[in-house]
PDB file of C-alpha atoms in Angstrom:
ATOM      1  CA  MET S  29      96.864 -74.942-103.356  1.00 90.00           C
ATOM      2  CA  LYS S  30      99.590 -75.442-103.795  1.00 94.00           C
ATOM      3  CA  THR S  31     100.161 -77.532-107.786  1.00 97.00           C
ATOM      4  CA  ILE S  32     103.149 -79.144-107.985  1.00 98.00           C
ATOM      5  CA  ASP S  33     103.552 -80.613-112.189  1.00 98.00           C
ATOM      6  CA  ASN S  34     105.842 -83.764-112.332  1.00 98.00           C
ATOM      7  CA  ARG S  35     104.761 -84.382-115.452  1.00 98.00           C
ATOM      8  CA  GLY S  36     107.714 -85.179-117.382  1.00 97.00           C
ATOM      9  CA  LEU S  37     109.537 -86.953-114.520  1.00 97.00           C
ATOM     10  CA  GLU S  38     110.606 -90.317-114.460  1.00 93.00           C
ATOM     11  CA  PRO S  39     109.447 -92.980-111.629  1.00 91.00           C
ATOM     12  CA  PRO S  40     110.282 -92.778-108.347  1.00 94.00           C
ATOM     13  CA  ALA S  41     111.062 -89.137-109.192  1.00 96.00           C
ATOM     14  CA  PRO S  42     107.291 -87.851-108.676  1.00 97.00           C
ATOM     15  CA  MET S  43     106.771 -90.297-105.673  1.00 96.00           C
ATOM     16  CA  MET S  44     109.934 -88.147-104.109  1.00 97.00           C
ATOM     17  CA  ARG S  45     109.128 -85.017-105.036  1.00 97.00           C
ATOM     18  CA  THR S  46     105.408 -84.994-103.842  1.00 97.00           C
ATOM     19  CA  LEU S  47     106.611 -87.504-100.562  1.00 97.00           C
ATOM     20  CA  LYS S  48     108.872 -84.594-100.281  1.00 97.00           C
ATOM     21  CA  THR S  49     106.598 -81.578-100.138  1.00 97.00           C
ATOM     22  CA  LEU S  50     103.953 -83.294 -98.276  1.00 96.00           C
ATOM     23  CA  GLU S  51     106.573 -83.549 -95.377  1.00 94.00           C
ATOM     24  CA  LYS S  52     106.966 -79.683 -95.054  1.00 95.00           C
ATOM     25  CA  MET S  53     103.009 -79.563 -94.609  1.00 95.00           C
ATOM     26  CA  GLU S  54     100.703 -79.055 -92.003  1.00 95.00           C
ATOM     27  CA  ASN S  55      97.634 -81.301 -91.312  1.00 94.00           C
ATOM     28  CA  GLY S  56      94.944 -80.345 -93.444  1.00 95.00           C
ATOM     29  CA  ASP S  57      96.113 -78.677 -95.801  1.00 97.00           C
ATOM     30  CA  THR S  58      95.450 -79.736 -99.826  1.00 97.00           C
ATOM     31  CA  MET S  59      97.923 -79.784-103.004  1.00 98.00           C
ATOM     32  CA  ALA S  60      97.396 -81.169-106.536  1.00 98.00           C
ATOM     33  CA  ILE S  61     100.048 -82.787-108.089  1.00 98.00           C
ATOM     34  CA  ILE S  62      99.484 -83.494-111.565  1.00 98.00           C
ATOM     35  CA  ASN S  63     101.598 -87.078-113.191  1.00 98.00           C
ATOM     36  CA  ASP S  64     102.029 -88.892-116.505  1.00 97.00           C
ATOM     37  CA  ARG S  65     100.213 -91.919-115.550  1.00 95.00           C
ATOM     38  CA  ARG S  66      98.277 -92.837-112.228  1.00 96.00           C
ATOM     39  CA  PRO S  67     100.316 -92.367-108.732  1.00 95.00           C
ATOM     40  CA  MET S  68     100.053 -96.209-107.594  1.00 95.00           C
ATOM     41  CA  PHE S  69     102.776 -96.661-105.639  1.00 95.00           C
ATOM     42  CA  LEU S  70     101.938 -92.876-104.282  1.00 97.00           C
ATOM     43  CA  TYR S  71      98.096 -94.089-103.344  1.00 97.00           C
ATOM     44  CA  GLU S  72     100.019 -96.692-101.389  1.00 96.00           C
ATOM     45  CA  GLU S  73     101.699 -94.667 -99.858  1.00 96.00           C
ATOM     46  CA  LEU S  74      99.527 -91.540 -99.045  1.00 97.00           C
ATOM     47  CA  ASP S  75      97.006 -94.255 -98.334  1.00 96.00           C
ATOM     48  CA  GLU S  76      99.587 -96.011 -95.619  1.00 95.00           C
ATOM     49  CA  ARG S  77      99.897 -92.641 -93.541  1.00 94.00           C
ATOM     50  CA  GLY S  78      96.738 -91.806 -93.816  1.00 93.00           C
ATOM     51  CA  TYR S  79      95.276 -88.904 -96.399  1.00 96.00           C
ATOM     52  CA  LEU S  80      93.232 -88.259 -98.985  1.00 97.00           C
ATOM     53  CA  HIS S  81      93.224 -88.420-101.807  1.00 98.00           C
ATOM     54  CA  GLU S  82      90.818 -88.273-105.191  1.00 98.00           C
ATOM     55  CA  THR S  83      91.809 -88.464-109.036  1.00 98.00           C
ATOM     56  CA  GLU S  84      90.815 -87.393-111.567  1.00 98.00           C
ATOM     57  CA  PRO S  85      91.391 -87.642-115.139  1.00 98.00           C
ATOM     58  CA  LEU S  86      92.838 -84.935-117.320  1.00 98.00           C
ATOM     59  CA  GLU S  87      91.700 -84.039-121.364  1.00 98.00           C
ATOM     60  CA  ASP S  88      95.274 -84.632-122.673  1.00 97.00           C
ATOM     61  CA  GLY S  89      95.714 -88.003-120.640  1.00 97.00           C
ATOM     62  CA  SER S  90      98.570 -86.921-117.406  1.00 98.00           C
ATOM     63  CA  TYR S  91      96.091 -87.060-114.084  1.00 98.00           C
ATOM     64  CA  LYS S  92      95.497 -84.488-111.453  1.00 98.00           C
ATOM     65  CA  ILE S  93      96.116 -85.594-107.809  1.00 98.00           C
ATOM     66  CA  THR S  94      94.375 -84.127-104.640  1.00 98.00           C
ATOM     67  CA  ILE S  95      95.957 -84.957-101.723  1.00 98.00           C
ATOM     68  CA  THR S  96      94.253 -84.053 -97.763  1.00 98.00           C
ATOM     69  CA  LYS S  97      97.528 -84.006 -95.120  1.00 95.00           C
ATOM     70  CA  ASN S  98      96.341 -86.097 -92.239  1.00 87.00           C
ATOM     71  CA  GLY S  99      97.606 -88.891 -89.801  1.00 64.00           C
ATOM     72  CA  GLU S 100     100.261 -87.477 -88.654  1.00 54.00           C
TER      73      GLU S 100
END
């Protein structure tokens, strides 16, 4: 599983970086991202595209979001 560490980046860079990586992935592939905060606008985009996502808070206060590419 590919992991992208978006910590330290200012919005919208984490979202743009994540969506660009998802475009290159095949349906059914899973990736994880680590963000400083919950990516509320990314959630909307993922839901709209039909991708599955799960968020897990990490001990350092950041969040790990696991995304499975489904749909188009």
